[in-house]
Coordinates of C-alpha atoms in Angstrom, one line a residue:
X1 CA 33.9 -10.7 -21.7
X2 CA 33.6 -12.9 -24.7
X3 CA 37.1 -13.1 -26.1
X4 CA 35.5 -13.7 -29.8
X5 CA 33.0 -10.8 -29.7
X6 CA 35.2 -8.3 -27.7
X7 CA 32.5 -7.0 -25.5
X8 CA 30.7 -8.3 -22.2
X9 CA 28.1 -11.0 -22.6
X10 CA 25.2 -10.0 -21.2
X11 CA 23.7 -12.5 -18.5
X12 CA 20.2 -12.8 -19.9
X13 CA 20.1 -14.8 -22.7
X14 CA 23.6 -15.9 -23.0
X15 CA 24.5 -13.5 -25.6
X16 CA 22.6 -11.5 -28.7
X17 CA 19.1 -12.0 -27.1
X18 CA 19.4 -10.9 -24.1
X19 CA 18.3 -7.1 -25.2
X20 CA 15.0 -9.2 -25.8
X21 CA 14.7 -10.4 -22.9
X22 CA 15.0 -7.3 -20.8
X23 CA 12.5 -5.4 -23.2
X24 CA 10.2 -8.1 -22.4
X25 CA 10.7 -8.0 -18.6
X26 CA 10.2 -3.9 -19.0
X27 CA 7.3 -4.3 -20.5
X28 CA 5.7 -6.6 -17.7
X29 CA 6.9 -4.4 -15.4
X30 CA 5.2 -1.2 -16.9
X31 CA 2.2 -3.5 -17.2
X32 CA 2.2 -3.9 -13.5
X33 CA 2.7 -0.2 -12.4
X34 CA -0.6 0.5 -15.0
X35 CA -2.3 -2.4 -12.8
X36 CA -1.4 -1.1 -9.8
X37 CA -2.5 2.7 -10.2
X38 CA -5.6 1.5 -11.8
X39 CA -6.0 -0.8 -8.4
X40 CA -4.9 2.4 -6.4
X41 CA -7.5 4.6 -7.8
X42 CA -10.4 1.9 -7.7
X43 CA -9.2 2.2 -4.0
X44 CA -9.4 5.6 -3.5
X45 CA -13.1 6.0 -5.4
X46 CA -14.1 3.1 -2.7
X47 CA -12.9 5.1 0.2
X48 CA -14.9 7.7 -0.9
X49 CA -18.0 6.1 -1.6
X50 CA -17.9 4.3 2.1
X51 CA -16.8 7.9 3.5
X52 CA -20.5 9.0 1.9
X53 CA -21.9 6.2 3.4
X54 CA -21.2 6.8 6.5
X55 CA -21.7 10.5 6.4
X56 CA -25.3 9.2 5.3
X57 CA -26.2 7.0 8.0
X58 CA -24.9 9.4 10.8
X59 CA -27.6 11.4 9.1
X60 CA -30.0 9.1 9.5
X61 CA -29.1 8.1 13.1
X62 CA -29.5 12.1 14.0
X63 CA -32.6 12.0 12.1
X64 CA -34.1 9.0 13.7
X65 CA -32.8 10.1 17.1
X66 CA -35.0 13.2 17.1
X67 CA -38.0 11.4 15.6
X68 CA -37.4 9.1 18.8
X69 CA -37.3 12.2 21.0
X70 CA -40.3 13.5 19.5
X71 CA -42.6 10.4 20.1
X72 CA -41.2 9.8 23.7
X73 CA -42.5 13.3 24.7
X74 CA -46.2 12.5 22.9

């Protein structure tokens, strides 16, 4: 405690702008989580999209499996 001001000095800062400090460091901070659930969803749309993908080229595979079929027996 500061024995002029009476009350606990906070340990960012040294003393009346230390409040400043942590609103700043907040702030980052909630900037981060934002970043990071935007990175998060960009994620999950890309698993998506490559889940469709390969849905697609199984598709195709079966498809060209039974074309292969068909020509072997010609």
């Amino acid at each position: 405690m500061s024995a002029a001001e009476g009350r606990p000095r906070c340990r960012w800062g040294g003393g009346g702008g230390g409040g400043e400090a942590v609103l700043r460091a907040r702030a980052e901070a909630a900037g981060y989580r934002r970043l990071l659930r935007a990175r998060a969803a960009e994620v999950e749309a890309l698993r998506g999209a490559v889940g469709a993908l390969h849905r697609q080229l199984e598709g195709l595979r079966d498809r060209r499996s039974g074309e292969l079929a068909k020509y072997q027996v010609r």
